[in-house]
Coordinates of C-alpha atoms in Angstrom, one line a residue:
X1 CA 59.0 100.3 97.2
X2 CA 58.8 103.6 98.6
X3 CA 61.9 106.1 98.1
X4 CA 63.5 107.6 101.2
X5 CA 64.0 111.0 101.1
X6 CA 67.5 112.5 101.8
X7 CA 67.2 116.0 101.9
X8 CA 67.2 119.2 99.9
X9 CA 70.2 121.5 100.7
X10 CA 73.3 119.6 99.3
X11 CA 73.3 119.1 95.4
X12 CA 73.4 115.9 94.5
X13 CA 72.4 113.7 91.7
X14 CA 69.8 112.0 93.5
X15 CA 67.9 114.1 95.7
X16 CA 65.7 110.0 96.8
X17 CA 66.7 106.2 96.8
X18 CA 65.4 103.3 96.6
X19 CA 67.3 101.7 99.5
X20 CA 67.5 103.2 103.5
X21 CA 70.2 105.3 103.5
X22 CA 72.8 106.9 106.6
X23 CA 73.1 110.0 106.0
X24 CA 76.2 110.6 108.1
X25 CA 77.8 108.5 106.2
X26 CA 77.7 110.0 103.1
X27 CA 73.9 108.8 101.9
X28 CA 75.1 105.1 101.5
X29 CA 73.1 102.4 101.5
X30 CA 72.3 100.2 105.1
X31 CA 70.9 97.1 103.3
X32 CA 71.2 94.8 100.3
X33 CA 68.3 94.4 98.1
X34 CA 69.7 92.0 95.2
X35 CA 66.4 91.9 93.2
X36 CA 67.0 95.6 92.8
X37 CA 68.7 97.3 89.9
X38 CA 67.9 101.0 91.0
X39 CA 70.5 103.5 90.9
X40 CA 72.8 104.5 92.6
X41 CA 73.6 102.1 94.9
X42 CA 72.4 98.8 93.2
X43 CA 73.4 99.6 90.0
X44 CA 76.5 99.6 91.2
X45 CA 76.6 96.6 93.1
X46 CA 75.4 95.1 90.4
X47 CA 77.7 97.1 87.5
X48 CA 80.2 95.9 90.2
X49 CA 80.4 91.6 90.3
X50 CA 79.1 91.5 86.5
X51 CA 82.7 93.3 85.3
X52 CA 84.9 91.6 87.5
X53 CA 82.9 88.4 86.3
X54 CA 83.6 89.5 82.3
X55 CA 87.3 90.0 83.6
X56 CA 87.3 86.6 84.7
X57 CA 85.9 85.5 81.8
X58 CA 88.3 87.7 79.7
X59 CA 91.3 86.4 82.1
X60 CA 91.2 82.7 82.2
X61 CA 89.9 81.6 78.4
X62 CA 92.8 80.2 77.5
X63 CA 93.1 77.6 81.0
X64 CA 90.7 75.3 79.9
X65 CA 92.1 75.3 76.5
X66 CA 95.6 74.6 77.9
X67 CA 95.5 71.1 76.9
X68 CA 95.0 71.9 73.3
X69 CA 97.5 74.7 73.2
X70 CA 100.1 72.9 75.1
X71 CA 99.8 69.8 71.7
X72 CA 99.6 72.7 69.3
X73 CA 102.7 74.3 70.6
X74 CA 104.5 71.5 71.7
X75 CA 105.1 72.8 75.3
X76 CA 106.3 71.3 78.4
X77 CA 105.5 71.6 82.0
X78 CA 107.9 74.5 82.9
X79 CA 106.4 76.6 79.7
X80 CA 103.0 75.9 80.5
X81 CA 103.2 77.3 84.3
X82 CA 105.3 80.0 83.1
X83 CA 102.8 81.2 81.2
X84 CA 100.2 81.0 84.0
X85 CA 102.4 83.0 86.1
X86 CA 103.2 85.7 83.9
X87 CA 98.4 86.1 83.2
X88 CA 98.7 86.2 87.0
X89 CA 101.6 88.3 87.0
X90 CA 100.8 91.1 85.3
X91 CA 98.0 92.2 87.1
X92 CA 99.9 93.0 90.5
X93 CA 101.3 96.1 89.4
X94 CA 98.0 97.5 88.3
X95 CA 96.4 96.5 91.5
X96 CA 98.7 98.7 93.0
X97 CA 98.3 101.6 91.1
X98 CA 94.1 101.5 90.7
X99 CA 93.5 101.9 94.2
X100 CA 94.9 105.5 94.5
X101 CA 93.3 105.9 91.4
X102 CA 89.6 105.0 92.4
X103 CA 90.7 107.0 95.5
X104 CA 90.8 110.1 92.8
X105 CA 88.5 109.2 89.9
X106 CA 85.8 106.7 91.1
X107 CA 85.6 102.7 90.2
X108 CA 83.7 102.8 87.3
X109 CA 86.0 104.9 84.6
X110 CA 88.8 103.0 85.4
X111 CA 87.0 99.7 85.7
X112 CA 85.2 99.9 81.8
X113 CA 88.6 101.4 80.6
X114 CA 90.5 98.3 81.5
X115 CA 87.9 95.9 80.3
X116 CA 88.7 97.3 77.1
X117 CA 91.5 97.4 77.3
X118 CA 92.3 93.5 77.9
X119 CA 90.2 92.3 75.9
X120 CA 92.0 93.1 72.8
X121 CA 94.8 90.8 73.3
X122 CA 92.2 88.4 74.0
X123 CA 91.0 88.4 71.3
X124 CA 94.5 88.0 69.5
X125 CA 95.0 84.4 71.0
X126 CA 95.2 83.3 67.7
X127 CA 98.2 84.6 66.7
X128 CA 100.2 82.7 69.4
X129 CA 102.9 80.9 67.3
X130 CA 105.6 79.7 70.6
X131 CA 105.5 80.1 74.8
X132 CA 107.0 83.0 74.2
X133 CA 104.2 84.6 72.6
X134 CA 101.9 83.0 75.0
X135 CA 103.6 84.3 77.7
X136 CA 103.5 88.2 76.8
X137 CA 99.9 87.8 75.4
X138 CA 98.6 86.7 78.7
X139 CA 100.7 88.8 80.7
X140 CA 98.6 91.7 78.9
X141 CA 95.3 89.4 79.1
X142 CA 96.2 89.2 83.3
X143 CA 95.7 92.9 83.7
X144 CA 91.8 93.0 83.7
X145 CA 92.3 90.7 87.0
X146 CA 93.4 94.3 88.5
X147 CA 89.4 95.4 88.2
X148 CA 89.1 93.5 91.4
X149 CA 89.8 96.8 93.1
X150 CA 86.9 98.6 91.4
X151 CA 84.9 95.7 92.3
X152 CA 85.6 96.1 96.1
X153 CA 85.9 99.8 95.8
X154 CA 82.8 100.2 94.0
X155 CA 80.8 98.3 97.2
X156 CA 83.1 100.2 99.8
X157 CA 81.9 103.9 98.6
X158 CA 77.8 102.2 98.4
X159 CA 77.7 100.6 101.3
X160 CA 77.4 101.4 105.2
X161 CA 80.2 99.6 107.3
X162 CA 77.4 97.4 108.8
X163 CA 77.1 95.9 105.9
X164 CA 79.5 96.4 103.6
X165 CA 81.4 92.9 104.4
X166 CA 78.5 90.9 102.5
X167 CA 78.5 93.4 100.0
X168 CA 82.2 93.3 99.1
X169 CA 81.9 89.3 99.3
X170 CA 79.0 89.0 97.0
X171 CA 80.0 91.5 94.4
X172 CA 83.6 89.5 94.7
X173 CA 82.5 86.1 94.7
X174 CA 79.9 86.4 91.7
X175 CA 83.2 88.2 90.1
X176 CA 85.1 85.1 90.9
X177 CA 82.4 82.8 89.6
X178 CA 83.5 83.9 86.2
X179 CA 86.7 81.5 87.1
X180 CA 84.7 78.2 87.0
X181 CA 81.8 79.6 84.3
X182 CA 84.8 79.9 81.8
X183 CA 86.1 76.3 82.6
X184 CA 82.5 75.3 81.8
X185 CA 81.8 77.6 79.0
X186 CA 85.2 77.6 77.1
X187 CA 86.2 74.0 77.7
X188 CA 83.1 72.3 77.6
X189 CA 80.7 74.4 75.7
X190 CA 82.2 76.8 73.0
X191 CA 85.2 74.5 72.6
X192 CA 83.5 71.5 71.3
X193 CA 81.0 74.0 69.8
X194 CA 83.7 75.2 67.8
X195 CA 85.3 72.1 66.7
X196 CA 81.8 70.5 64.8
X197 CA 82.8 73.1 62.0
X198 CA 86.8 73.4 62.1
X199 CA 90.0 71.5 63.1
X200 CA 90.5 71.3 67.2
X201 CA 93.5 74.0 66.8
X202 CA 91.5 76.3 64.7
X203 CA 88.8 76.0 67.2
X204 CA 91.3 77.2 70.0
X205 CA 92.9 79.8 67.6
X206 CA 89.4 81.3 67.1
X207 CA 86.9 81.0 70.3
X208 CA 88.7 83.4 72.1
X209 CA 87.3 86.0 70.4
X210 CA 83.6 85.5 72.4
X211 CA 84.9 86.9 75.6
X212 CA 87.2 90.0 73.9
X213 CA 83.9 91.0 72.5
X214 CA 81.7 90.2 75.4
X215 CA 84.8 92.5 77.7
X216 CA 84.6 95.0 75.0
X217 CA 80.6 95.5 75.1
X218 CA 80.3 95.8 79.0
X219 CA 83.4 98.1 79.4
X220 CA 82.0 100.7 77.3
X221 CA 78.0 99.9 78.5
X222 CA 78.9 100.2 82.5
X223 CA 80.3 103.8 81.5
X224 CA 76.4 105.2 80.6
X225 CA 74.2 103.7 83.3
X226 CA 76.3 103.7 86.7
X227 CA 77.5 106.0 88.7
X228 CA 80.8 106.7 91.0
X229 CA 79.1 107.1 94.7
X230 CA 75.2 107.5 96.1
X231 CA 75.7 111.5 95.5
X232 CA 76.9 111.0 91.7
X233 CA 79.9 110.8 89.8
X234 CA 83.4 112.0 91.1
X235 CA 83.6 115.1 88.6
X236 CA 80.7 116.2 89.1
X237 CA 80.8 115.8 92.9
X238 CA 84.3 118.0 92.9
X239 CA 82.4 120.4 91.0
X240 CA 79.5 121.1 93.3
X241 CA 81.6 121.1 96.0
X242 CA 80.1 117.8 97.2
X243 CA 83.6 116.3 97.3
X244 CA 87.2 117.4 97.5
X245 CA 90.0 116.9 95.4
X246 CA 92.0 113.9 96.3
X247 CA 95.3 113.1 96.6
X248 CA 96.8 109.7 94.8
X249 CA 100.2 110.1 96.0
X250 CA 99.1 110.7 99.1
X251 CA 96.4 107.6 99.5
X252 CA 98.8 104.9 99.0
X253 CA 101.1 106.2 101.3
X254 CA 98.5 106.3 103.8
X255 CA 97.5 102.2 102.9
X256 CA 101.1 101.3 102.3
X257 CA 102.7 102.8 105.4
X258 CA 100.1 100.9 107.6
X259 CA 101.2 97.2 108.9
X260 CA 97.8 95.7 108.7
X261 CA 97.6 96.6 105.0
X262 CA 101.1 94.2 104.6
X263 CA 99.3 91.1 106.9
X264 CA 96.1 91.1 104.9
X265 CA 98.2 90.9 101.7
X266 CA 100.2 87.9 102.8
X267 CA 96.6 86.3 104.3
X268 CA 95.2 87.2 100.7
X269 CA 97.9 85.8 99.0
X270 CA 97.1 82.6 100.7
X271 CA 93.1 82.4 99.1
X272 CA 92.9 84.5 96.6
X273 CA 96.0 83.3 95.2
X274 CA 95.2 79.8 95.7
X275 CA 92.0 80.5 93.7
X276 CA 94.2 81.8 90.9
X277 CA 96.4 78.9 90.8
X278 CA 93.6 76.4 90.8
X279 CA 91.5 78.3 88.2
X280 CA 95.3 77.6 85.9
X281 CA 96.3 74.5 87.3
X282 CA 92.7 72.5 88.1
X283 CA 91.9 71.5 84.5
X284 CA 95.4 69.6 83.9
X285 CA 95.7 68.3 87.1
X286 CA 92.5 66.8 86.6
X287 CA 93.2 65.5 83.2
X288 CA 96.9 64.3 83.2
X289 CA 96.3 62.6 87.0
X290 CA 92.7 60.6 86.2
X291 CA 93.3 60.3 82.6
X292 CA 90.3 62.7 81.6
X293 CA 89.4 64.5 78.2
X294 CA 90.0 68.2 77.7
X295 CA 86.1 68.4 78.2
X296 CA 85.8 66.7 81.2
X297 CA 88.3 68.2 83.1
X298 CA 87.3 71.4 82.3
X299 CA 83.9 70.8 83.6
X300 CA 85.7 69.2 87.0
X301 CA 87.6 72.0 87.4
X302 CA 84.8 75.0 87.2
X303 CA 83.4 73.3 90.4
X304 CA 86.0 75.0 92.3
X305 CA 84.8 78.6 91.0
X306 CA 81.4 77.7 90.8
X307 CA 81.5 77.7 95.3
X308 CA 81.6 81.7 94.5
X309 CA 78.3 81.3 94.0
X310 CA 78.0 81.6 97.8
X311 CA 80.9 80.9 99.8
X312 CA 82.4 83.9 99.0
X313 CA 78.9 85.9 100.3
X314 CA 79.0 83.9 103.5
X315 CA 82.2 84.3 104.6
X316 CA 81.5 88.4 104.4
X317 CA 78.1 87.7 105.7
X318 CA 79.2 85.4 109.1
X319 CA 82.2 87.9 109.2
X320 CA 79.4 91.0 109.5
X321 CA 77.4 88.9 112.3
X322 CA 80.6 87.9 114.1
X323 CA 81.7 91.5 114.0
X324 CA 77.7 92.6 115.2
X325 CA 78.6 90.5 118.2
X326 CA 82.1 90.8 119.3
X327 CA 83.5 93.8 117.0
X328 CA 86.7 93.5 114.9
X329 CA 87.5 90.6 117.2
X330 CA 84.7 88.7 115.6
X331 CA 86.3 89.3 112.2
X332 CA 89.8 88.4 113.1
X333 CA 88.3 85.0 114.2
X334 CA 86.6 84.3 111.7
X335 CA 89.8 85.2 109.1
X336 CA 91.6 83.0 111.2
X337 CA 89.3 79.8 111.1
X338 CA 88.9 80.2 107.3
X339 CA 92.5 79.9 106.3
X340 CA 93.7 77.5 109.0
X341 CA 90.9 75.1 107.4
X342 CA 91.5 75.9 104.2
X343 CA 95.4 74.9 104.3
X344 CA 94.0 72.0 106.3
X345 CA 91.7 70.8 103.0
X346 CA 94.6 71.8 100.8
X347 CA 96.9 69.1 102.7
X348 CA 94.1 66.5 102.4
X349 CA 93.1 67.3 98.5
X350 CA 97.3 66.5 97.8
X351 CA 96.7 63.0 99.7
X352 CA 93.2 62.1 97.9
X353 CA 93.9 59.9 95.3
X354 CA 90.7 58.7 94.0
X355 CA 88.7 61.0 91.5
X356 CA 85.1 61.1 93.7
X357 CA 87.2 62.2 96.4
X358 CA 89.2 64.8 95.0
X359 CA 86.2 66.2 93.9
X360 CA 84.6 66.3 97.3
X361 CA 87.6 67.2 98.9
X362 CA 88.3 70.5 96.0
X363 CA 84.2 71.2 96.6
X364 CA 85.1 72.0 100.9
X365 CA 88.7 73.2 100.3
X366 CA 87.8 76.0 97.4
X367 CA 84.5 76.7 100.0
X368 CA 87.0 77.4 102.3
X369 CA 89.5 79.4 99.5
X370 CA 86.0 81.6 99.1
X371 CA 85.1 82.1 102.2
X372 CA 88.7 83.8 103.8
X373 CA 88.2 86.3 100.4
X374 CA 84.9 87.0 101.8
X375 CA 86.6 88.0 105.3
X376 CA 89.3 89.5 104.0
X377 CA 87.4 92.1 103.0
X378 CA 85.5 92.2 105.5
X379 CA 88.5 93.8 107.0
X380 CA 89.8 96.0 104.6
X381 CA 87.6 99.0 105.1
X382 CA 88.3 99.4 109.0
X383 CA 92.3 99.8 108.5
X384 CA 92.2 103.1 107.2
X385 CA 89.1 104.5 106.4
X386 CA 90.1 107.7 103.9
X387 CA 92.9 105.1 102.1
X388 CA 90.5 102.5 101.2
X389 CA 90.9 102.7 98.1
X390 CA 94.5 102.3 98.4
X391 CA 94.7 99.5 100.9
X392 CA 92.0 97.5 98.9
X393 CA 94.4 97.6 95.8
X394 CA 97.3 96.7 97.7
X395 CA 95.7 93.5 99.2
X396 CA 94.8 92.4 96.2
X397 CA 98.0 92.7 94.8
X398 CA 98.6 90.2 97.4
X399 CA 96.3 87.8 95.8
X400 CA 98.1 87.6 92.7
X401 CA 101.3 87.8 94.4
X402 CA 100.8 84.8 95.7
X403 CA 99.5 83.3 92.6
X404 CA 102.7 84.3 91.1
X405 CA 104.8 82.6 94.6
X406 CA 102.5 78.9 93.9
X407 CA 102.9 79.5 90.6
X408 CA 106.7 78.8 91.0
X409 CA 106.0 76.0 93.2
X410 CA 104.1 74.3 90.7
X411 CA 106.7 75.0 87.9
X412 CA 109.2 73.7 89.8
X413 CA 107.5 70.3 92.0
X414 CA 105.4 67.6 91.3
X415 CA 101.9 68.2 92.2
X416 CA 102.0 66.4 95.1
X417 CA 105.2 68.8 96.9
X418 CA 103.5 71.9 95.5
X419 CA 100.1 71.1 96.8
X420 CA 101.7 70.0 101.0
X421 CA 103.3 73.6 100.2
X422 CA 100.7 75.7 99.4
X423 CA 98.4 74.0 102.1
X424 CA 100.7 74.7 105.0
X425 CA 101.8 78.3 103.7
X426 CA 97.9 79.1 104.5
X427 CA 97.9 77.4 107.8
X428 CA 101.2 79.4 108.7
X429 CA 99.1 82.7 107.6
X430 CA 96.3 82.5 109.6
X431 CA 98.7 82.5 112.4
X432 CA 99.3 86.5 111.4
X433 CA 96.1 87.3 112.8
X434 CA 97.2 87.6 115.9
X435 CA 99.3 90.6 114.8
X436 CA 96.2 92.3 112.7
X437 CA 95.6 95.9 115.3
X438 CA 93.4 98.0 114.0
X439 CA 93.2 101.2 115.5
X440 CA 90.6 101.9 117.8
X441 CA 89.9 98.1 117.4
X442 CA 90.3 94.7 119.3
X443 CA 92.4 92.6 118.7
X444 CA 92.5 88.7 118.0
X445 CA 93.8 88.3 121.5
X446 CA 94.8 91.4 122.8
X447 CA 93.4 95.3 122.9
X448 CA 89.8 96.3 123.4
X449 CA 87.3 98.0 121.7
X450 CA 87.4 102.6 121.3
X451 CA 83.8 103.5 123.0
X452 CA 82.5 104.7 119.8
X453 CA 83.7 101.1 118.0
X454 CA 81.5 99.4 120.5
X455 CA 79.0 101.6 119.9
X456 CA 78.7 101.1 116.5
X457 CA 79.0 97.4 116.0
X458 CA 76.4 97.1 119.2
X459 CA 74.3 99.9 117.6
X460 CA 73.9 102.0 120.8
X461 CA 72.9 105.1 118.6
X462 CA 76.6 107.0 119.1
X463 CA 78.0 108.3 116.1
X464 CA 80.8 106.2 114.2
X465 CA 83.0 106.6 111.4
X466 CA 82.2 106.1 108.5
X467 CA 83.9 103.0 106.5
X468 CA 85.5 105.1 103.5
X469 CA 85.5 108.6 104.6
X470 CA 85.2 111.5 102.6
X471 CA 85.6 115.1 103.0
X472 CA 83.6 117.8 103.7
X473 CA 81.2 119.4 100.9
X474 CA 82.7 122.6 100.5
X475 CA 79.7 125.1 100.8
X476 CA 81.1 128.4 99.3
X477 CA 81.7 126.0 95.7
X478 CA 78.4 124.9 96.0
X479 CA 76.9 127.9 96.3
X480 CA 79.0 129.7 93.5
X481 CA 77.7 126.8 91.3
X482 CA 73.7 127.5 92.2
X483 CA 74.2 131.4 91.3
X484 CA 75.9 130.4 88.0
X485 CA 73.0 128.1 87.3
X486 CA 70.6 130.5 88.8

């Protein structure tokens, strides 16, 4: 493929790409090539889902194993979701904090630094004597989960606005896919694999370890061959004058101070945190309701994150096309549809009490679960263009907020309650929508489109905004740094 040429004057890593670029807004990229591994922009995309799949990987080894630990350990129902609360829990603070910090540093420092960084209690699973270990270790486990901002940041700071919806779903639901490939791999594979040359708790005590070391190896890889944004990395971009310092402090109170940033992270809560407490609670709901082996309903089970495979991409890709034909409005529908069918399959999955049909029924609901993520984030980068970073941290605390809020349902119901609760708490959250008013923006109902919105989503030519803004090059540091290298 032929490169595109993007110009002399500003330094920049790249002075060509491999992908058609925009230059006004900021040289990213205006299509999706997934075959392509060039840097910077597919690199990343790539870099991108394969972390926050390794996080997954990292995050939920010990669900399918549940079953075994929970004999082992002697632990009972209220220990066993307290656990999965506190690997869910322990993320939402960092999702909070990573998005002003992307805002500053870039995705991919902080998003190798924390796959590190979880992995090692990974890989001490082992050592888990009581619930109360259990509890603490995946509490620290549950914070590669916050890479999920990197992930959507990483896409956001690539990507045009045209596009960047089935960007962020992609790189999120191939991320997400590591939920049901660790069902499959863990439970069904390495498990048994495991157990032909030790007893079934030394088998648990000791697989772990694969996915610490896996974590550890592409944290520190994704560090040498990605970079931060299409003109390089963030320090050397602030030293060039390519980019200005940021403000952290400043970039969450931008995202956190806007309403719309608060109504995404209740909608989020209600998929992404459904995915979360499925990806805990799927395998032993499957096993202690039908009676199944720990194999079996692990492999059951990873067919609700295996739908990542491509729900996830379509709901960003029909919330891009919707938006190409009626603007935000478009994308507001579409959020809305998702979630009110979602919670509709969620109400029917708690009613189906065969095991073919659950199946079918968990195959359309987590489609469903995927496809609102996809929209959601389709969203995201219109609220507030220089706080992306922030707002995209903050609705995904949401996410695993609302893990945490099921969480407690199933801890404290029978399946059945917890199941009618979750499915009508989404129904009641696509109802928020109508609220959603992005500036310059339409509305679900209400509002109409800025000149220069219509513009862009109808592709008349005008100039638009770009989706994550970022300041001016300053041109006096740029040109101190040529005579210094002259």
């Amino acid at each position: 493929m032929s490169a595109v040429q993007s110009g002399q004057a500003e330094i920049k890593k790249y002075q060509t790409y491999q992908l058609n670029v925009d230059p006004n807004q900021d040289d990213k990229a205006t299509e999706i090539k997934l075959c392509n591994f060039s840097r910077p922009h597919m690199r990343a995309f790539h870099c991108s889902w394969f972390c926050f799949f390794t996080a997954f990987f990292i995050w939920f080894a010990i669900a399918p194993l549940m079953p075994e630990i929970k004999k082992t350990l002697d632990l009972d129902k209220q220990q066993i979701w307290t656990s999965n609360i506190c690997s869910v829990a322990g993320t939402i603070f960092m999702r909070f904090v990573n998005g002003p910090i992307c805002d500053k540093y870039g995705a991919r420092i902080p998003m190798g630094a924390i796959l590190i960084g979880a992995s090692i209690p990974c890989a001490l699973t082992g050592l888990v004597t009581n619930a109360t270990n259990l509890s603490v270790l995946r509490f620290f486990i549950g914070l590669g989960g916050s890479t999920f901002v990197m992930c959507q940041y990483w896409t956001s700071r690539m990507f045009t606005k045209e596009v960047v919806g089935t960007a962020n779903a992609l790189v999120g639901g191939w991320g997400n896919l590591g939920g049901g490939v660790t069902q499959l791999v863990m439970g069904s594979m390495l498990f048994p694999l495991f157990k032909l040359g030790m007893s079934a708790e030394m088998a648990w005590r000791t697989v772990c370890i694969v996915p610490a070391a896996v974590g550890i190896f592409v944290g520190a890889i994704i560090l040498k061959i990605s970079d931060d944004a299409p003109k390089g990395n963030y320090n050397e971009m602030k030293k060039n004058g390519t980019m200005a310092e940021v403000s952290a402090a400043a970039s969450f109170r931008a995202g956190a101070l806007n309403f719309n940033t608060w109504l995404l992270f209740v909608q989020y809560a209600c998929c992404f945190g459904v995915e979360l407490t499925m990806n805990n609670a799927a395998a032993l709901y499957f096993r202690e309701k039908f009676l199944l082996s720990t194999e079996s309903a692990a492999a059951i089970a990873s067919l609700f994150g295996w739908m990542n495979l491509f729900a996830r991409g379509v709901g960003g890709f029909v919330s891009d096309k919707a938006n190409a034909r009626m603007g935000m409005r478009g994308r507001l529908w579409w959020q809305t549809i998702c979630l009110v069918l979602e919670g509709i399959m969620v109400l029917i999955f708690a009613n189906s009490n065969s095991l073919a049909a659950s199946i079918v029924v968990m195959v359309i609901f987590s489609s469903f679960v995927q496809a609102a993520e996809g929209s959601s984030y389709g969203i995201v980068p219109y609220v507030n263009p220089p706080a992306t970073g922030s707002i995209a941290g903050i609705v995904g605390a949401g996410g695993n907020t609302g893990a945490v809020a099921f969480g407690l349902g199933f801890r404290q119901l029978d399946y059945y309650q917890a199941f009618i609760l979750m499915g009508s708490c989404i129904i009641a959250s696509g109802v928020l929508s109508l609220f959603i008013c992005i500036k310059g923006h339409a509305g679900l109902v209400t509002g109409q489109d800025s000149e220069e919105a219509i513009a862009a989503w109808k592709k008349l030519g005008a100039p638009a905004s770009t989706t994550l803004q970022v300041p001016e090059p300053d041109t006096d540091a740029a040109a101190e740094l040529e005579e210094e290298n002259a």
